Amino acid sequence: MTSPFDPADVTWSRVSTRLTAARLIPATITFAVPVVAGTVLAATVSPWFWLLAGASVLLLVWTAIVVPRQVRAIGYAEREDDLLIRKGILFRSLTVVPYGRMQYVDVEAGPLDRKLGLAKVQLHTASVGTDAQIPGLPPQEAARLRDRLASRGEARLAGL
């Protein structure tokens, strides 16, 4: 029996595990600020500020537990007529993008992504609500996927 999120006869490709680091590094920096501020204020002003530091540490630990699972849940599959993108653990989603509906394909990489050897493929369709992006791909795979999706999109569009 297949679920709506795992169609039959689909081989899923996973994103790079380096995406975990790309998500945890900014989270660590973000949570480090209130931890340091709470610790300094607790030592100098009031012990109640330990709550700020403690809550920030708990949120960072929770993030460190959840993010690797989220990254493992991201996958994509190329089929004959469409691209499937799945993500989520608790709130799962499966996005199906027909090749003939694609208008253009972007490949993006910020400074941290480039340092970690990652890129993101963003698909643009006529629908504003389409959230079709695949983060955490090695740059070579992102370029290959961009070229393949663009050529398949052109072929399907020409057949209309």
mmCIF file with all atom_site columns, C-alpha atoms in Angstrom:
data_model
loop_
_atom_site.group_PDB
_atom_site.id
_atom_site.type_symbol
_atom_site.label_atom_id
_atom_site.label_alt_id
_atom_site.label_comp_id
_atom_site.label_asym_id
_atom_site.label_entity_id
_atom_site.label_seq_id
_atom_site.pdbx_PDB_ins_code
_atom_site.Cartn_x
_atom_site.Cartn_y
_atom_site.Cartn_z
_atom_site.occupancy
_atom_site.B_iso_or_equiv
_atom_site.pdbx_formal_charge
_atom_site.auth_seq_id
_atom_site.auth_comp_id
_atom_site.auth_asym_id
_atom_site.auth_atom_id
_atom_site.pdbx_PDB_model_num
ATOM 1   C CA . MET A 1 1   ? 0.000  0.000  0.000   1.00 0.00 ? 1   MET A CA 1
ATOM 2   C CA . THR A 1 2   ? 1.351  3.411  -0.932  1.00 0.00 ? 2   THR A CA 1
ATOM 3   C CA . SER A 1 3   ? 0.620  6.669  0.797   1.00 0.00 ? 3   SER A CA 1
ATOM 4   C CA . PRO A 1 4   ? -0.134 9.957  -0.978  1.00 0.00 ? 4   PRO A CA 1
ATOM 5   C CA . PHE A 1 5   ? 3.413  11.015 -0.085  1.00 0.00 ? 5   PHE A CA 1
ATOM 6   C CA . ASP A 1 6   ? 5.137  7.892  -1.442  1.00 0.00 ? 6   ASP A CA 1
ATOM 7   C CA . PRO A 1 7   ? 3.872  7.102  -4.933  1.00 0.00 ? 7   PRO A CA 1
ATOM 8   C CA . ALA A 1 8   ? 4.590  3.625  -6.256  1.00 0.00 ? 8   ALA A CA 1
ATOM 9   C CA . ASP A 1 9   ? 7.546  3.032  -8.574  1.00 0.00 ? 9   ASP A CA 1
ATOM 10  C CA . VAL A 1 10  ? 9.366  6.245  -7.613  1.00 0.00 ? 10  VAL A CA 1
ATOM 11  C CA . THR A 1 11  ? 13.060 6.322  -6.785  1.00 0.00 ? 11  THR A CA 1
ATOM 12  C CA . TRP A 1 12  ? 13.769 9.286  -4.528  1.00 0.00 ? 12  TRP A CA 1
ATOM 13  C CA . SER A 1 13  ? 17.012 11.239 -4.638  1.00 0.00 ? 13  SER A CA 1
ATOM 14  C CA . ARG A 1 14  ? 18.120 12.832 -1.392  1.00 0.00 ? 14  ARG A CA 1
ATOM 15  C CA . VAL A 1 15  ? 19.788 16.158 -0.779  1.00 0.00 ? 15  VAL A CA 1
ATOM 16  C CA . SER A 1 16  ? 23.289 16.444 0.671   1.00 0.00 ? 16  SER A CA 1
ATOM 17  C CA . THR A 1 17  ? 23.722 15.945 4.406   1.00 0.00 ? 17  THR A CA 1
ATOM 18  C CA . ARG A 1 18  ? 25.820 19.143 4.370   1.00 0.00 ? 18  ARG A CA 1
ATOM 19  C CA . LEU A 1 19  ? 22.478 20.972 4.316   1.00 0.00 ? 19  LEU A CA 1
ATOM 20  C CA . THR A 1 20  ? 22.241 20.103 8.023   1.00 0.00 ? 20  THR A CA 1
ATOM 21  C CA . ALA A 1 21  ? 25.338 22.188 8.739   1.00 0.00 ? 21  ALA A CA 1
ATOM 22  C CA . ALA A 1 22  ? 24.071 24.974 6.475   1.00 0.00 ? 22  ALA A CA 1
ATOM 23  C CA . ARG A 1 23  ? 20.939 25.197 8.623   1.00 0.00 ? 23  ARG A CA 1
ATOM 24  C CA . LEU A 1 24  ? 22.558 24.639 12.032  1.00 0.00 ? 24  LEU A CA 1
ATOM 25  C CA . ILE A 1 25  ? 25.326 27.248 11.686  1.00 0.00 ? 25  ILE A CA 1
ATOM 26  C CA . PRO A 1 26  ? 22.935 30.244 11.411  1.00 0.00 ? 26  PRO A CA 1
ATOM 27  C CA . ALA A 1 27  ? 20.718 28.771 14.145  1.00 0.00 ? 27  ALA A CA 1
ATOM 28  C CA . THR A 1 28  ? 23.693 28.439 16.479  1.00 0.00 ? 28  THR A CA 1
ATOM 29  C CA . ILE A 1 29  ? 24.739 32.028 15.857  1.00 0.00 ? 29  ILE A CA 1
ATOM 30  C CA . THR A 1 30  ? 21.155 33.220 16.381  1.00 0.00 ? 30  THR A CA 1
ATOM 31  C CA . PHE A 1 31  ? 20.740 31.363 19.681  1.00 0.00 ? 31  PHE A CA 1
ATOM 32  C CA . ALA A 1 32  ? 24.253 32.219 20.914  1.00 0.00 ? 32  ALA A CA 1
ATOM 33  C CA . VAL A 1 33  ? 23.362 35.912 21.257  1.00 0.00 ? 33  VAL A CA 1
ATOM 34  C CA . PRO A 1 34  ? 20.606 35.417 23.896  1.00 0.00 ? 34  PRO A CA 1
ATOM 35  C CA . VAL A 1 35  ? 22.695 32.750 25.676  1.00 0.00 ? 35  VAL A CA 1
ATOM 36  C CA . VAL A 1 36  ? 25.634 35.152 26.059  1.00 0.00 ? 36  VAL A CA 1
ATOM 37  C CA . ALA A 1 37  ? 23.370 38.100 26.933  1.00 0.00 ? 37  ALA A CA 1
ATOM 38  C CA . GLY A 1 38  ? 21.402 36.046 29.464  1.00 0.00 ? 38  GLY A CA 1
ATOM 39  C CA . THR A 1 39  ? 24.588 34.744 31.081  1.00 0.00 ? 39  THR A CA 1
ATOM 40  C CA . VAL A 1 40  ? 26.158 38.204 31.364  1.00 0.00 ? 40  VAL A CA 1
ATOM 41  C CA . LEU A 1 41  ? 22.935 39.752 32.689  1.00 0.00 ? 41  LEU A CA 1
ATOM 42  C CA . ALA A 1 42  ? 22.427 36.881 35.151  1.00 0.00 ? 42  ALA A CA 1
ATOM 43  C CA . ALA A 1 43  ? 25.932 37.385 36.522  1.00 0.00 ? 43  ALA A CA 1
ATOM 44  C CA . THR A 1 44  ? 25.669 41.182 36.741  1.00 0.00 ? 44  THR A CA 1
ATOM 45  C CA . VAL A 1 45  ? 22.000 42.163 37.139  1.00 0.00 ? 45  VAL A CA 1
ATOM 46  C CA . SER A 1 46  ? 19.666 39.399 38.267  1.00 0.00 ? 46  SER A CA 1
ATOM 47  C CA . PRO A 1 47  ? 19.670 35.609 38.403  1.00 0.00 ? 47  PRO A CA 1
ATOM 48  C CA . TRP A 1 48  ? 16.312 35.637 36.579  1.00 0.00 ? 48  TRP A CA 1
ATOM 49  C CA . PHE A 1 49  ? 18.211 36.160 33.345  1.00 0.00 ? 49  PHE A CA 1
ATOM 50  C CA . TRP A 1 50  ? 19.356 32.524 33.553  1.00 0.00 ? 50  TRP A CA 1
ATOM 51  C CA . LEU A 1 51  ? 15.885 31.760 32.203  1.00 0.00 ? 51  LEU A CA 1
ATOM 52  C CA . LEU A 1 52  ? 16.750 33.605 28.991  1.00 0.00 ? 52  LEU A CA 1
ATOM 53  C CA . ALA A 1 53  ? 19.990 31.688 28.598  1.00 0.00 ? 53  ALA A CA 1
ATOM 54  C CA . GLY A 1 54  ? 18.380 28.344 29.509  1.00 0.00 ? 54  GLY A CA 1
ATOM 55  C CA . ALA A 1 55  ? 15.439 28.775 27.137  1.00 0.00 ? 55  ALA A CA 1
ATOM 56  C CA . SER A 1 56  ? 17.829 29.647 24.304  1.00 0.00 ? 56  SER A CA 1
ATOM 57  C CA . VAL A 1 57  ? 19.960 26.571 24.992  1.00 0.00 ? 57  VAL A CA 1
ATOM 58  C CA . LEU A 1 58  ? 16.833 24.374 25.003  1.00 0.00 ? 58  LEU A CA 1
ATOM 59  C CA . LEU A 1 59  ? 15.688 25.833 21.680  1.00 0.00 ? 59  LEU A CA 1
ATOM 60  C CA . LEU A 1 60  ? 19.142 25.252 20.191  1.00 0.00 ? 60  LEU A CA 1
ATOM 61  C CA . VAL A 1 61  ? 19.161 21.634 21.376  1.00 0.00 ? 61  VAL A CA 1
ATOM 62  C CA . TRP A 1 62  ? 15.665 21.122 19.907  1.00 0.00 ? 62  TRP A CA 1
ATOM 63  C CA . THR A 1 63  ? 16.819 22.647 16.625  1.00 0.00 ? 63  THR A CA 1
ATOM 64  C CA . ALA A 1 64  ? 19.887 20.383 16.584  1.00 0.00 ? 64  ALA A CA 1
ATOM 65  C CA . ILE A 1 65  ? 17.588 17.358 16.979  1.00 0.00 ? 65  ILE A CA 1
ATOM 66  C CA . VAL A 1 66  ? 14.954 18.398 14.425  1.00 0.00 ? 66  VAL A CA 1
ATOM 67  C CA . VAL A 1 67  ? 17.062 19.821 11.571  1.00 0.00 ? 67  VAL A CA 1
ATOM 68  C CA . PRO A 1 68  ? 18.894 16.571 10.640  1.00 0.00 ? 68  PRO A CA 1
ATOM 69  C CA . ARG A 1 69  ? 15.544 14.772 10.473  1.00 0.00 ? 69  ARG A CA 1
ATOM 70  C CA . GLN A 1 70  ? 14.095 17.545 8.297   1.00 0.00 ? 70  GLN A CA 1
ATOM 71  C CA . VAL A 1 71  ? 17.054 17.318 5.918   1.00 0.00 ? 71  VAL A CA 1
ATOM 72  C CA . ARG A 1 72  ? 16.693 13.528 5.630   1.00 0.00 ? 72  ARG A CA 1
ATOM 73  C CA . ALA A 1 73  ? 13.004 14.007 4.758   1.00 0.00 ? 73  ALA A CA 1
ATOM 74  C CA . ILE A 1 74  ? 13.746 16.194 1.714   1.00 0.00 ? 74  ILE A CA 1
ATOM 75  C CA . GLY A 1 75  ? 13.743 14.314 -1.565  1.00 0.00 ? 75  GLY A CA 1
ATOM 76  C CA . TYR A 1 76  ? 13.013 14.692 -5.252  1.00 0.00 ? 76  TYR A CA 1
ATOM 77  C CA . ALA A 1 77  ? 12.255 12.359 -8.130  1.00 0.00 ? 77  ALA A CA 1
ATOM 78  C CA . GLU A 1 78  ? 12.252 12.894 -11.866 1.00 0.00 ? 78  GLU A CA 1
ATOM 79  C CA . ARG A 1 79  ? 9.480  11.102 -13.706 1.00 0.00 ? 79  ARG A CA 1
ATOM 80  C CA . GLU A 1 80  ? 8.619  11.083 -17.383 1.00 0.00 ? 80  GLU A CA 1
ATOM 81  C CA . ASP A 1 81  ? 6.165  14.009 -17.256 1.00 0.00 ? 81  ASP A CA 1
ATOM 82  C CA . ASP A 1 82  ? 6.810  15.733 -13.928 1.00 0.00 ? 82  ASP A CA 1
ATOM 83  C CA . LEU A 1 83  ? 9.138  16.387 -11.021 1.00 0.00 ? 83  LEU A CA 1
ATOM 84  C CA . LEU A 1 84  ? 8.170  15.312 -7.494  1.00 0.00 ? 84  LEU A CA 1
ATOM 85  C CA . ILE A 1 85  ? 9.488  17.147 -4.435  1.00 0.00 ? 85  ILE A CA 1
ATOM 86  C CA . ARG A 1 86  ? 8.730  15.920 -0.928  1.00 0.00 ? 86  ARG A CA 1
ATOM 87  C CA . LYS A 1 87  ? 9.593  17.391 2.442   1.00 0.00 ? 87  LYS A CA 1
ATOM 88  C CA . GLY A 1 88  ? 8.469  17.442 6.041   1.00 0.00 ? 88  GLY A CA 1
ATOM 89  C CA . ILE A 1 89  ? 8.238  15.046 8.938   1.00 0.00 ? 89  ILE A CA 1
ATOM 90  C CA . LEU A 1 90  ? 5.229  16.085 10.982  1.00 0.00 ? 90  LEU A CA 1
ATOM 91  C CA . PHE A 1 91  ? 3.658  18.230 8.270   1.00 0.00 ? 91  PHE A CA 1
ATOM 92  C CA . ARG A 1 92  ? 4.523  16.390 5.064   1.00 0.00 ? 92  ARG A CA 1
ATOM 93  C CA . SER A 1 93  ? 4.120  17.798 1.597   1.00 0.00 ? 93  SER A CA 1
ATOM 94  C CA . LEU A 1 94  ? 4.497  16.445 -1.893  1.00 0.00 ? 94  LEU A CA 1
ATOM 95  C CA . THR A 1 95  ? 4.757  18.940 -4.734  1.00 0.00 ? 95  THR A CA 1
ATOM 96  C CA . VAL A 1 96  ? 4.240  17.715 -8.296  1.00 0.00 ? 96  VAL A CA 1
ATOM 97  C CA . VAL A 1 97  ? 5.506  20.069 -10.997 1.00 0.00 ? 97  VAL A CA 1
ATOM 98  C CA . PRO A 1 98  ? 4.618  19.096 -14.591 1.00 0.00 ? 98  PRO A CA 1
ATOM 99  C CA . TYR A 1 99  ? 7.517  19.878 -16.919 1.00 0.00 ? 99  TYR A CA 1
ATOM 100 C CA . GLY A 1 100 ? 5.193  21.685 -19.326 1.00 0.00 ? 100 GLY A CA 1
ATOM 101 C CA . ARG A 1 101 ? 4.208  24.193 -16.589 1.00 0.00 ? 101 ARG A CA 1
ATOM 102 C CA . MET A 1 102 ? 7.739  25.332 -15.796 1.00 0.00 ? 102 MET A CA 1
ATOM 103 C CA . GLN A 1 103 ? 8.625  28.816 -16.953 1.00 0.00 ? 103 GLN A CA 1
ATOM 104 C CA . TYR A 1 104 ? 12.238 28.930 -15.803 1.00 0.00 ? 104 TYR A CA 1
ATOM 105 C CA . VAL A 1 105 ? 14.656 27.300 -13.368 1.00 0.00 ? 105 VAL A CA 1
ATOM 106 C CA . ASP A 1 106 ? 17.023 29.158 -11.015 1.00 0.00 ? 106 ASP A CA 1
ATOM 107 C CA . VAL A 1 107 ? 20.114 27.868 -9.256  1.00 0.00 ? 107 VAL A CA 1
ATOM 108 C CA . GLU A 1 108 ? 21.102 29.860 -6.165  1.00 0.00 ? 108 GLU A CA 1
ATOM 109 C CA . ALA A 1 109 ? 23.900 29.613 -3.591  1.00 0.00 ? 109 ALA A CA 1
ATOM 110 C CA . GLY A 1 110 ? 24.644 32.033 -0.768  1.00 0.00 ? 110 GLY A CA 1
ATOM 111 C CA . PRO A 1 111 ? 28.083 32.480 0.810   1.00 0.00 ? 111 PRO A CA 1
ATOM 112 C CA . LEU A 1 112 ? 27.599 29.702 3.384   1.00 0.00 ? 112 LEU A CA 1
ATOM 113 C CA . ASP A 1 113 ? 26.144 27.387 0.730   1.00 0.00 ? 113 ASP A CA 1
ATOM 114 C CA . ARG A 1 114 ? 29.158 27.970 -1.521  1.00 0.00 ? 114 ARG A CA 1
ATOM 115 C CA . LYS A 1 115 ? 31.556 27.339 1.373   1.00 0.00 ? 115 LYS A CA 1
ATOM 116 C CA . LEU A 1 116 ? 29.779 24.030 2.101   1.00 0.00 ? 116 LEU A CA 1
ATOM 117 C CA . GLY A 1 117 ? 29.517 23.093 -1.589  1.00 0.00 ? 117 GLY A CA 1
ATOM 118 C CA . LEU A 1 118 ? 25.732 23.425 -1.858  1.00 0.00 ? 118 LEU A CA 1
ATOM 119 C CA . ALA A 1 119 ? 23.207 25.005 -4.196  1.00 0.00 ? 119 ALA A CA 1
ATOM 120 C CA . LYS A 1 120 ? 19.422 25.361 -4.386  1.00 0.00 ? 120 LYS A CA 1
ATOM 121 C CA . VAL A 1 121 ? 17.283 24.727 -7.474  1.00 0.00 ? 121 VAL A CA 1
ATOM 122 C CA . GLN A 1 122 ? 14.154 26.906 -7.636  1.00 0.00 ? 122 GLN A CA 1
ATOM 123 C CA . LEU A 1 123 ? 11.398 26.126 -10.134 1.00 0.00 ? 123 LEU A CA 1
ATOM 124 C CA . HIS A 1 124 ? 9.126  28.905 -11.341 1.00 0.00 ? 124 HIS A CA 1
ATOM 125 C CA . THR A 1 125 ? 5.707  28.178 -12.783 1.00 0.00 ? 125 THR A CA 1
ATOM 126 C CA . ALA A 1 126 ? 2.717  30.304 -13.730 1.00 0.00 ? 126 ALA A CA 1
ATOM 127 C CA . SER A 1 127 ? 1.227  29.554 -10.300 1.00 0.00 ? 127 SER A CA 1
ATOM 128 C CA . VAL A 1 128 ? 2.300  31.957 -7.563  1.00 0.00 ? 128 VAL A CA 1
ATOM 129 C CA . GLY A 1 129 ? 1.622  29.333 -4.896  1.00 0.00 ? 129 GLY A CA 1
ATOM 130 C CA . THR A 1 130 ? 4.079  26.748 -6.218  1.00 0.00 ? 130 THR A CA 1
ATOM 131 C CA . ASP A 1 131 ? 6.815  26.207 -3.642  1.00 0.00 ? 131 ASP A CA 1
ATOM 132 C CA . ALA A 1 132 ? 9.068  24.099 -5.792  1.00 0.00 ? 132 ALA A CA 1
ATOM 133 C CA . GLN A 1 133 ? 12.603 24.314 -4.530  1.00 0.00 ? 133 GLN A CA 1
ATOM 134 C CA . ILE A 1 134 ? 15.245 21.714 -3.841  1.00 0.00 ? 134 ILE A CA 1
ATOM 135 C CA . PRO A 1 135 ? 17.856 22.955 -1.352  1.00 0.00 ? 135 PRO A CA 1
ATOM 136 C CA . GLY A 1 136 ? 21.114 21.249 -0.444  1.00 0.00 ? 136 GLY A CA 1
ATOM 137 C CA . LEU A 1 137 ? 22.256 19.926 -3.799  1.00 0.00 ? 137 LEU A CA 1
ATOM 138 C CA . PRO A 1 138 ? 25.898 19.635 -4.805  1.00 0.00 ? 138 PRO A CA 1
ATOM 139 C CA . PRO A 1 139 ? 26.577 22.323 -7.458  1.00 0.00 ? 139 PRO A CA 1
ATOM 140 C CA . GLN A 1 140 ? 27.186 19.743 -10.208 1.00 0.00 ? 140 GLN A CA 1
ATOM 141 C CA . GLU A 1 141 ? 23.852 18.035 -9.483  1.00 0.00 ? 141 GLU A CA 1
ATOM 142 C CA . ALA A 1 142 ? 22.085 21.420 -9.346  1.00 0.00 ? 142 ALA A CA 1
ATOM 143 C CA . ALA A 1 143 ? 23.503 22.364 -12.769 1.00 0.00 ? 143 ALA A CA 1
ATOM 144 C CA . ARG A 1 144 ? 22.586 18.970 -14.229 1.00 0.00 ? 144 ARG A CA 1
ATOM 145 C CA . LEU A 1 145 ? 19.072 19.189 -12.817 1.00 0.00 ? 145 LEU A CA 1
ATOM 146 C CA . ARG A 1 146 ? 18.646 22.772 -14.069 1.00 0.00 ? 146 ARG A CA 1
ATOM 147 C CA . ASP A 1 147 ? 19.663 21.837 -17.593 1.00 0.00 ? 147 ASP A CA 1
ATOM 148 C CA . ARG A 1 148 ? 17.557 18.676 -17.609 1.00 0.00 ? 148 ARG A CA 1
ATOM 149 C CA . LEU A 1 149 ? 14.459 20.409 -16.246 1.00 0.00 ? 149 LEU A CA 1
ATOM 150 C CA . ALA A 1 150 ? 14.821 23.320 -18.641 1.00 0.00 ? 150 ALA A CA 1
ATOM 151 C CA . SER A 1 151 ? 15.140 21.025 -21.659 1.00 0.00 ? 151 SER A CA 1
ATOM 152 C CA . ARG A 1 152 ? 12.221 18.851 -20.546 1.00 0.00 ? 152 ARG A CA 1
ATOM 153 C CA . GLY A 1 153 ? 10.131 21.969 -19.917 1.00 0.00 ? 153 GLY A CA 1
ATOM 154 C CA . GLU A 1 154 ? 10.903 23.321 -23.376 1.00 0.00 ? 154 GLU A CA 1
ATOM 155 C CA . ALA A 1 155 ? 10.079 19.979 -24.985 1.00 0.00 ? 155 ALA A CA 1
ATOM 156 C CA . ARG A 1 156 ? 6.729  19.720 -23.162 1.00 0.00 ? 156 ARG A CA 1
ATOM 157 C CA . LEU A 1 157 ? 5.879  23.368 -23.878 1.00 0.00 ? 157 LEU A CA 1
ATOM 158 C CA . ALA A 1 158 ? 6.687  22.927 -27.573 1.00 0.00 ? 158 ALA A CA 1
ATOM 159 C CA . GLY A 1 159 ? 4.315  19.965 -27.693 1.00 0.00 ? 159 GLY A CA 1
ATOM 160 C CA . LEU A 1 160 ? 1.301  22.069 -26.632 1.00 0.00 ? 160 LEU A CA 1
#
